[in-house]
Short mmCIF file of C-alpha atoms (C1' of nucleotides) in Angstrom, two decimals:
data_model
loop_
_atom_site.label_atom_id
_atom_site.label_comp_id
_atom_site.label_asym_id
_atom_site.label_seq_id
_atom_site.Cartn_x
_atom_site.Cartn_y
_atom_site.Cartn_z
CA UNK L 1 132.46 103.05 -144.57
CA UNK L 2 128.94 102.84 -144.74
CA UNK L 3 126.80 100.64 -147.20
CA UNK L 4 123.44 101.10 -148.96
CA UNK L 5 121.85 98.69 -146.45
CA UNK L 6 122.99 101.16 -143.29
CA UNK L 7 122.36 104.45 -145.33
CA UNK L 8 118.30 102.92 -146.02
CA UNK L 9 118.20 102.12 -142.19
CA UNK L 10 119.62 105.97 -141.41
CA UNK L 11 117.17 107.24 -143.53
CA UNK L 12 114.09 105.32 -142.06
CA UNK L 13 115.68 106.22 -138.35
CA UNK L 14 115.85 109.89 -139.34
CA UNK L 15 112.70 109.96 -140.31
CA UNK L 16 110.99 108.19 -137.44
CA UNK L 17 113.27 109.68 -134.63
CA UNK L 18 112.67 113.21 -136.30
CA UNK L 19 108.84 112.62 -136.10
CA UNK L 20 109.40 111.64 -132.13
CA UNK L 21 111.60 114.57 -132.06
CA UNK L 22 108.50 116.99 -133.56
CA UNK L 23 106.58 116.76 -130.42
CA UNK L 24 109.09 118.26 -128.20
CA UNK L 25 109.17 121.24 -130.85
CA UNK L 26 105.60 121.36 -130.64
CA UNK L 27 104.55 120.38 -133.75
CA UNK L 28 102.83 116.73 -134.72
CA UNK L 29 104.87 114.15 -134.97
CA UNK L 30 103.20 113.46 -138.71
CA UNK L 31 104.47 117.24 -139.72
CA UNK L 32 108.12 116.81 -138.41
CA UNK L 33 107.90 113.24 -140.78
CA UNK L 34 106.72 114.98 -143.32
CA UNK L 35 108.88 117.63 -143.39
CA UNK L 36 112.20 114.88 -142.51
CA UNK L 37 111.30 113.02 -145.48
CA UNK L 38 111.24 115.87 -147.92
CA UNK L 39 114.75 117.55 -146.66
CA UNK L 40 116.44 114.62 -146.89
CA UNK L 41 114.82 113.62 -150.89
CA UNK L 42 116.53 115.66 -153.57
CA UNK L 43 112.93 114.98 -155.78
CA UNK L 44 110.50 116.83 -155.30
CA UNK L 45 107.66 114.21 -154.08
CA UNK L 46 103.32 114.01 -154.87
CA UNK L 47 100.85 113.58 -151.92
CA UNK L 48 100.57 109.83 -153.13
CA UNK L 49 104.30 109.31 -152.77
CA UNK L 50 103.95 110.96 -149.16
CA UNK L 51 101.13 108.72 -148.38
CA UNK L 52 103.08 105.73 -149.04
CA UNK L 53 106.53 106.24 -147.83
CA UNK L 54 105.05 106.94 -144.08
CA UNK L 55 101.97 104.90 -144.38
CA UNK L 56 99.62 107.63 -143.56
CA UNK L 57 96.04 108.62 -145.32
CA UNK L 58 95.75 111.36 -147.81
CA UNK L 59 93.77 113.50 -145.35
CA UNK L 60 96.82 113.61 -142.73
CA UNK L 61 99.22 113.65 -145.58
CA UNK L 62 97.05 116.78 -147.38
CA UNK L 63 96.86 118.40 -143.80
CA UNK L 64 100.39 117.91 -143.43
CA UNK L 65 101.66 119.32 -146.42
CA UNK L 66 99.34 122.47 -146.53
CA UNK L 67 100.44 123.25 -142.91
CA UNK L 68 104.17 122.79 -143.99
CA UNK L 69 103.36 125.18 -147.03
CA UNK L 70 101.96 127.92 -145.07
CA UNK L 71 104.83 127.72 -142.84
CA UNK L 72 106.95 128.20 -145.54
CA UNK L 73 109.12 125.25 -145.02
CA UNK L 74 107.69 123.29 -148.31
CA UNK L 75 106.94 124.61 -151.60
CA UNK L 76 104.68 123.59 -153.81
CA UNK L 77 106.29 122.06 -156.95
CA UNK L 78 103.93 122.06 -160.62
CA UNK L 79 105.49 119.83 -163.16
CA UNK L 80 104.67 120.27 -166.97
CA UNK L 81 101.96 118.13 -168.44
CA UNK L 82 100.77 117.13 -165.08
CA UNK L 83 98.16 117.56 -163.50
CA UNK L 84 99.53 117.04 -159.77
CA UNK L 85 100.37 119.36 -157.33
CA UNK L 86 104.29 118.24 -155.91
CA UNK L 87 106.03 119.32 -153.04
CA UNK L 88 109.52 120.40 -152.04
CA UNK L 89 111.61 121.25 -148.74
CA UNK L 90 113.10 124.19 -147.82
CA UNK L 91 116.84 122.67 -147.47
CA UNK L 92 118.45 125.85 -145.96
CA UNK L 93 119.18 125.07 -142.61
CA UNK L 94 119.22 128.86 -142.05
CA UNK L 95 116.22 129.72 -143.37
CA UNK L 96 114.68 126.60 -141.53
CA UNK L 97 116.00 127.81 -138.25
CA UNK L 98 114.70 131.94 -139.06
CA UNK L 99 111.09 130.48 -140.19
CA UNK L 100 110.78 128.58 -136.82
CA UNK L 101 112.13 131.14 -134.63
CA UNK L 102 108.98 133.61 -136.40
CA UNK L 103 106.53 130.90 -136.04
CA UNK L 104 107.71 130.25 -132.27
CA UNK L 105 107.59 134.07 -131.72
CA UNK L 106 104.17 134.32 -132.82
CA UNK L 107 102.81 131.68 -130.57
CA UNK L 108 104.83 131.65 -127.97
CA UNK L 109 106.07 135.53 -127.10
CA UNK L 110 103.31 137.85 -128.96
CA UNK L 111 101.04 136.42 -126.54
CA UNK L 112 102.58 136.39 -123.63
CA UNK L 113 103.56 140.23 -124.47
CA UNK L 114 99.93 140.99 -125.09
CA UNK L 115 98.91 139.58 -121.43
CA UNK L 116 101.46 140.91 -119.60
CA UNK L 117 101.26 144.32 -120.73
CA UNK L 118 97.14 144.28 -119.83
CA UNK L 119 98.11 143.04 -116.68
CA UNK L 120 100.10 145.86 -115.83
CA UNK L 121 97.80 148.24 -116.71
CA UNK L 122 95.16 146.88 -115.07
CA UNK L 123 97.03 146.37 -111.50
CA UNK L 124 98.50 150.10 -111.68
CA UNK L 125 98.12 151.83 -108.27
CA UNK L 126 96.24 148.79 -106.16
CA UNK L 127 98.11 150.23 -103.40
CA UNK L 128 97.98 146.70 -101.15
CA UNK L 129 101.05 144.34 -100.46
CA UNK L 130 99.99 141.74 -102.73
CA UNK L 131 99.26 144.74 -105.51
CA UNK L 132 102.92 146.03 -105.51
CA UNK L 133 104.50 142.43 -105.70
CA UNK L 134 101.70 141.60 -108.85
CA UNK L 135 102.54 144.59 -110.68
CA UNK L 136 106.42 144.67 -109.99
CA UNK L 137 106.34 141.35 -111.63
CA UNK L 138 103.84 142.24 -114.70
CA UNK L 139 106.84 144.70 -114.95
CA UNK L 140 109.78 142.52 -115.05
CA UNK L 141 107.83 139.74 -117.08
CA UNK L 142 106.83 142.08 -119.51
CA UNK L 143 109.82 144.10 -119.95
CA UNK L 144 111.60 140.73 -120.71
CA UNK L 145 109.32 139.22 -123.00
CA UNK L 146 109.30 142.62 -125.14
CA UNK L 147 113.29 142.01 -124.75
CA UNK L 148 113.06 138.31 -126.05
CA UNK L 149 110.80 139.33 -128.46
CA UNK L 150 112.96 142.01 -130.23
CA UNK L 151 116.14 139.69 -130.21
CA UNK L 152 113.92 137.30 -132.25
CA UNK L 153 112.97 139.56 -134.62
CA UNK L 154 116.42 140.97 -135.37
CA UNK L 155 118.37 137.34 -135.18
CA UNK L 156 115.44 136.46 -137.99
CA UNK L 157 116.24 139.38 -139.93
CA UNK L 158 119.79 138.38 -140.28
CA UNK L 159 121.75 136.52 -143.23
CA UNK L 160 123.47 133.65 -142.63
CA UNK L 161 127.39 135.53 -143.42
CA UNK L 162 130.51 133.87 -143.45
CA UNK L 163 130.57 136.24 -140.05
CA UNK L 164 127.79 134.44 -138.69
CA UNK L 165 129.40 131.08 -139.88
CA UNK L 166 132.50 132.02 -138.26
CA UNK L 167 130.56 132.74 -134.90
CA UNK L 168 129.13 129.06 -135.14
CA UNK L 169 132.83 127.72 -135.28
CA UNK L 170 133.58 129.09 -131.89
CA UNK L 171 130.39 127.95 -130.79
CA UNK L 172 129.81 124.71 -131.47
CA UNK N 1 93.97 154.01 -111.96
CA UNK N 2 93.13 150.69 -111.08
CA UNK N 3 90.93 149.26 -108.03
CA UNK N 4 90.76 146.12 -105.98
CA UNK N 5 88.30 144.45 -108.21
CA UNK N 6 90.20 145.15 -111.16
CA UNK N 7 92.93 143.82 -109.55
CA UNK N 8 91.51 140.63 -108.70
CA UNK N 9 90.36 140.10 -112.14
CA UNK N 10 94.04 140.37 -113.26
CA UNK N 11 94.91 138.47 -110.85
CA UNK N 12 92.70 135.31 -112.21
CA UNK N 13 93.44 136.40 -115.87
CA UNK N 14 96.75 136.22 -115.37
CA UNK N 15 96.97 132.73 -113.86
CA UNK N 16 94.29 131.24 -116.57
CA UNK N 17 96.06 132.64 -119.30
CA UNK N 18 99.19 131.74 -118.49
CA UNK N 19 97.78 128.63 -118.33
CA UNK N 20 96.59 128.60 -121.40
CA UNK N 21 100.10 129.53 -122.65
CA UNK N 22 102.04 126.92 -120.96
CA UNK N 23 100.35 124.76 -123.78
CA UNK N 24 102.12 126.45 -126.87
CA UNK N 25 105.32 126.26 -124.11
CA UNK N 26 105.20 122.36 -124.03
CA UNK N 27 104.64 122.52 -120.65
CA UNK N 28 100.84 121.53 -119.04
CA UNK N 29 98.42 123.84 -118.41
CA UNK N 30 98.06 122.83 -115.18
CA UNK N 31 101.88 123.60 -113.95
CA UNK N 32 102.01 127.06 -116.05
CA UNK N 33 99.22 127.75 -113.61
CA UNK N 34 100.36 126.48 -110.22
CA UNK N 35 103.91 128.51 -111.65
CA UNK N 36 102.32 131.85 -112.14
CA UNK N 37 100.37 131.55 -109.25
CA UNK N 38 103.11 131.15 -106.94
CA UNK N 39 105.40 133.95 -108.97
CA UNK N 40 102.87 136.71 -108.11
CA UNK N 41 102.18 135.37 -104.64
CA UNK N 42 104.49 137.06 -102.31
CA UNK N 43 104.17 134.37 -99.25
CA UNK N 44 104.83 130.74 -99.43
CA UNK N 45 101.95 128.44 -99.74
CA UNK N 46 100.94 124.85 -99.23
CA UNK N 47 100.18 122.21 -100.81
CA UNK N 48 96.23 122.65 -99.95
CA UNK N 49 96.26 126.50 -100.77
CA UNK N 50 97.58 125.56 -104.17
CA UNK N 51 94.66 123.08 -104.23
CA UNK N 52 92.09 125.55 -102.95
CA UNK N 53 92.98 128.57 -105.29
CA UNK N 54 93.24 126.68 -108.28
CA UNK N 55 90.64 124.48 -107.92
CA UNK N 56 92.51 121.04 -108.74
CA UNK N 57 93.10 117.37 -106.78
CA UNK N 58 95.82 117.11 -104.48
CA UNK N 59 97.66 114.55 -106.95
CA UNK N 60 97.96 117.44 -109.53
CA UNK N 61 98.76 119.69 -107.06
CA UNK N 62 101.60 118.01 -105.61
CA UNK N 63 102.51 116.60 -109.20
CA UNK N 64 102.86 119.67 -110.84
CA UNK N 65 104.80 121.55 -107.61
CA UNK N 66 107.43 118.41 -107.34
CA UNK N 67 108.07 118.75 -110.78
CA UNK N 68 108.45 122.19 -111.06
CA UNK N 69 110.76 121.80 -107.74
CA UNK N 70 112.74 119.69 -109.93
CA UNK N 71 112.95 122.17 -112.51
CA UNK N 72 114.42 124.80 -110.29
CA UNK N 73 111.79 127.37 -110.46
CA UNK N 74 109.94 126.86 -107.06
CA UNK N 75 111.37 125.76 -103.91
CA UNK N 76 110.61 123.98 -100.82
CA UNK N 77 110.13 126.16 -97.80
CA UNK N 78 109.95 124.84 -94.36
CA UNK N 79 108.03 126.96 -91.43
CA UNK N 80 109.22 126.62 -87.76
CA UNK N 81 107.02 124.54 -85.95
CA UNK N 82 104.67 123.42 -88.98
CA UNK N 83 105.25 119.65 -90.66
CA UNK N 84 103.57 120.71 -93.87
CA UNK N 85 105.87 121.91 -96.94
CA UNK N 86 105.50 125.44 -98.46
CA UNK N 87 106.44 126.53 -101.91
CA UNK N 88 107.90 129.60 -103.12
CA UNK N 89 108.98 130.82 -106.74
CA UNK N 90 111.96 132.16 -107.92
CA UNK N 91 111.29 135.40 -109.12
CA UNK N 92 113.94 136.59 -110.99
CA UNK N 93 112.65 136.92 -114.67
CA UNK N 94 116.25 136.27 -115.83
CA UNK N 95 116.96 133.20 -113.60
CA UNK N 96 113.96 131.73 -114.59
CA UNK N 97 114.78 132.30 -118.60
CA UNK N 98 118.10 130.36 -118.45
CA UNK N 99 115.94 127.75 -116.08
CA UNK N 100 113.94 127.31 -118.65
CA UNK N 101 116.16 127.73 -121.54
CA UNK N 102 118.20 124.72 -119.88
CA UNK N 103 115.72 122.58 -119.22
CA UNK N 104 114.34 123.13 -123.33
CA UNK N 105 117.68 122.53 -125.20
CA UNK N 106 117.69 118.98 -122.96
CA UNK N 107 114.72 118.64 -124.41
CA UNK N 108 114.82 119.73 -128.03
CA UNK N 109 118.18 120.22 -128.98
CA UNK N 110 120.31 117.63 -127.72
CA UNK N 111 118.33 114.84 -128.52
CA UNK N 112 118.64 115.99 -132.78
CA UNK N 113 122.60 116.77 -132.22
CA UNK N 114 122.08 112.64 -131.32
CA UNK N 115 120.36 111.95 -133.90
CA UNK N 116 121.95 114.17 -136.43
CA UNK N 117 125.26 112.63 -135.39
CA UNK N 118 124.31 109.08 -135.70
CA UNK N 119 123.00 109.76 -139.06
CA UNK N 120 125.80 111.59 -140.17
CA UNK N 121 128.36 108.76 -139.74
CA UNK N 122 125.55 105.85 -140.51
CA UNK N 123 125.84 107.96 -144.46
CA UNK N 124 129.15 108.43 -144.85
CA UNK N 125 130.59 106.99 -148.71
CA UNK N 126 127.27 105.35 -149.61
CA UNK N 127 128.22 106.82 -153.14
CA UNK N 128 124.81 107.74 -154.35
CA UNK N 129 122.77 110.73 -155.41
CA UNK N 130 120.28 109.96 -152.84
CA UNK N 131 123.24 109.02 -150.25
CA UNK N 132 124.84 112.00 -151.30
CA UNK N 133 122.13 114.77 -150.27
CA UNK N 134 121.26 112.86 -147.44
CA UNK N 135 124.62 113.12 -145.94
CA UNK N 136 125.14 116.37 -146.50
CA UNK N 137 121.89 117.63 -144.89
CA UNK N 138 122.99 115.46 -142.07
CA UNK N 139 125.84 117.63 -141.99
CA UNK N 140 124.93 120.69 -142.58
CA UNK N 141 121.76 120.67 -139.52
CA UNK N 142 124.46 118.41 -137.57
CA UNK N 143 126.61 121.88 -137.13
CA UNK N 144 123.51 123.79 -137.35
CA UNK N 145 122.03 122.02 -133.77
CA UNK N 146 125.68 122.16 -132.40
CA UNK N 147 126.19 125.96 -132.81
CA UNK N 148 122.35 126.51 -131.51
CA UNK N 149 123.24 124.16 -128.37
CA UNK N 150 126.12 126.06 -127.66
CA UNK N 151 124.93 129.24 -128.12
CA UNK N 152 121.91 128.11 -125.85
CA UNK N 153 124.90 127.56 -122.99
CA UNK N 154 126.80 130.61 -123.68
CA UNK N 155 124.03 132.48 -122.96
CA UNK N 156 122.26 130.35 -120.11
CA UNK N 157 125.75 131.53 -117.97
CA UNK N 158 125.52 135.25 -118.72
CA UNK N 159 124.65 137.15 -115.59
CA UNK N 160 121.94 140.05 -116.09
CA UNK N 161 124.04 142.79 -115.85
CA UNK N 162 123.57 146.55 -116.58
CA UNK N 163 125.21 145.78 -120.13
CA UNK N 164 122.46 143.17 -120.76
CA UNK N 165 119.90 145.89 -119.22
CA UNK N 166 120.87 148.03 -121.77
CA UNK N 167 120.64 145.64 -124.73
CA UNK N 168 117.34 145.08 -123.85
CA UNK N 169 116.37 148.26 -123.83
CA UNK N 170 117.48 148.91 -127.51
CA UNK N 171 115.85 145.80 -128.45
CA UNK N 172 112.46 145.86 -126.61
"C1'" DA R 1 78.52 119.46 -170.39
"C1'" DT R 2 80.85 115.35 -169.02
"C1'" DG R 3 83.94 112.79 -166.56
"C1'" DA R 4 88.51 111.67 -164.97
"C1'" DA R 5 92.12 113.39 -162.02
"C1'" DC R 6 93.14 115.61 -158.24
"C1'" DT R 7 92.29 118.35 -153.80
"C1'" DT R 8 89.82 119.46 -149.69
"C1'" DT R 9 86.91 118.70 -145.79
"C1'" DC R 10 85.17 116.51 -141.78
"C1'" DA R 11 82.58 113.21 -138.73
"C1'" DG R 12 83.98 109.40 -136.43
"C1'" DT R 13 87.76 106.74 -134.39
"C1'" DA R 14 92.04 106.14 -132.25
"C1'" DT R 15 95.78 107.70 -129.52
"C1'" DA R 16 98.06 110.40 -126.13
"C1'" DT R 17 98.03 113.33 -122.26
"C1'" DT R 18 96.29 115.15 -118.08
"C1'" DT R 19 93.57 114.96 -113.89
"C1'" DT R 20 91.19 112.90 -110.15
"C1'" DG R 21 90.56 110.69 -105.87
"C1'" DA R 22 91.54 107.44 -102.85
"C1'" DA R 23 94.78 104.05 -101.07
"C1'" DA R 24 99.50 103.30 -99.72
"C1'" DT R 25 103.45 105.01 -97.68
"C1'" DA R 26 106.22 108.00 -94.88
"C1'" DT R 27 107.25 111.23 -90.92
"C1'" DG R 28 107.26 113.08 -86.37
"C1'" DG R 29 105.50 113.86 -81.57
"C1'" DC R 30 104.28 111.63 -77.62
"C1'" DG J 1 104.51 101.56 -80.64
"C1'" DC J 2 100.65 104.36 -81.81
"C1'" DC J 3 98.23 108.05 -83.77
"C1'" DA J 4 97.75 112.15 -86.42
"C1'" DT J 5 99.46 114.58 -90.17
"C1'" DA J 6 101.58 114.91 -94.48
"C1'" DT J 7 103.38 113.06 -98.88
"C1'" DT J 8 103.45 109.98 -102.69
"C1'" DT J 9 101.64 106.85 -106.01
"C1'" DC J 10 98.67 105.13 -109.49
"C1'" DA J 11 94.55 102.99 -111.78
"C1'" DA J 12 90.62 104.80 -113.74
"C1'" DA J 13 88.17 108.75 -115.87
"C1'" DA J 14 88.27 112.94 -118.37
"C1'" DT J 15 90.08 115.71 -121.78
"C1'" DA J 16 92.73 117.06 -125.72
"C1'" DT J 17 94.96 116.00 -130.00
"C1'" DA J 18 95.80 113.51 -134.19
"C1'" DC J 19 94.43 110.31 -137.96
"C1'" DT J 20 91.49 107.84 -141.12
"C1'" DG J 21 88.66 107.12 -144.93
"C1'" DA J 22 85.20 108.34 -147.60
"C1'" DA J 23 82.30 111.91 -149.48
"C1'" DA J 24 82.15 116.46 -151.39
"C1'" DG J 25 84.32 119.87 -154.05
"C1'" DT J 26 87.33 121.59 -157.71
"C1'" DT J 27 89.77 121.76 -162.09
"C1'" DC J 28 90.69 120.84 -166.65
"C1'" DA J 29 90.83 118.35 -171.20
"C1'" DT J 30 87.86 116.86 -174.52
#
DNA sequence: ATGAACTTTCAGTATATTTTGAAATATGGC
DNA sequence: GCCATATTTCAAAATATACTGAAAGTTCAT
């Protein structure tokens, strides 16, 4: 049975350990706190709120938020009468995971993809030892990256259906 | 129809590039480099080749081979007669993905289940709005992470068989 | 057109990560 | 035990990345 003191200390430790958590994800550990404290507020919150709930300056907040924006993972939020632009989490955890897996994709496998397949173009017929074994594995690599690729794309295509949810059950 | 220069180009293209990579992989340049050299090297090589072909100190060197030793992906190869260690990669392109995709839900997944966990419990009953969503997002990325970790293991114990050889085909 | 409210940019600073190079330690043959 | 060879460690330097704070730019009501 938790009290209000515990729940603010969760929060705070969500927040923090999510930031530390960012960096093995790849991204800053300023945009994982950014984006930990909007999923978890059911407001939608101003740069200036941002700014002060993490301590951070307006330039790293601004950065921040833009970033998160044109990841899709925070929308931008205009209230009536004001002025202010406010900001707002993407609280699907399915969508989350689909908008990361694209991101990922794009910096991690299109890449690699692109490489590969020059690689193997350019060491077609070398005709020395160390030729066959450099193409044979331009091959392989590139074959599977192609592979890993296309499973992204269809796994971020799909809707999160009672099927799928039904497949997590047995899974986790 | 490629020619030795061309080839040696690759070669070097390959290995800075894949480099480069290793960066958006959360792994250091230098080790994505010492890795693809050695997976399109057919012999084992030492310590000082590594050194010589890459152009780095012997710290980094042995640094970034030890640790990918302890990743699985290269091994230590002894020569009859010589003291000095060699190094050799493991090839496979599927062994090396479940290496790989091991070694990054260590990293990035089970540390949020953790987290996710803790902060799940650490909300239960707080009994307001704010506690409310909180706990609930806890929950919902809580099973989220769970299902992705074990998902992550199903698949890091698949063999690559002709079944998954066809897959990929239809999906690359 | 002015000015207040708000957003954006960016040079400089701070922090974190990676690399070097040389010293310390270990190993094996004699 | 001694020497030569090889491995390991680590403090200092180099590099890469992130953050600040203030100035510049934009927008909008009057």
């Amino acid at each position: 049975m938790a009290n209000l003191e515990t729940f603010r200390e969760a929060k705070d430790d969500f927040i923090a350990q999510w930031g530390a958590l960012g960096t093995n994800w790849g991204i800053s550990r300023t945009m994982a706190q950014v984006h930990a404290l909007l999923m978890i507020t059911p407001e939608v919150l101003s740069t200036d709120q941002v700014m002060e709930d993490l301590h951070i300056s307006r330039g790293n907040a601004h950065t921040n938020l833009k970033e998160l924006v044109g990841w899709g993972l925070v929308r931008i939020v205009i209230k009536k009468g004001e002025r202010k632009e406010f900001f707002e989490a993407e609280k699907d955890v399915w969508k989350i995971f689909t908008i990361v897996l694209r991101e990922r994709k794009r910096r991690e496998i299109d890449p690699a993809v692109s490489l590969l397949g020059d690689c193997l173009k350019r060491s077609a017929d070398v005709g020395t030892k160390e030729g066959e074994a450099f193409h044979k594995q331009m091959k392989e690599l590139s074959d599977f990256a192609k592979f890993a690729g296309g499973v992204g794309d269809k796994i971020s295509l799909l809707q999160y259906t009672p099927a799928l949810k039904l497949a997590a059950k047995f899974l986790s």
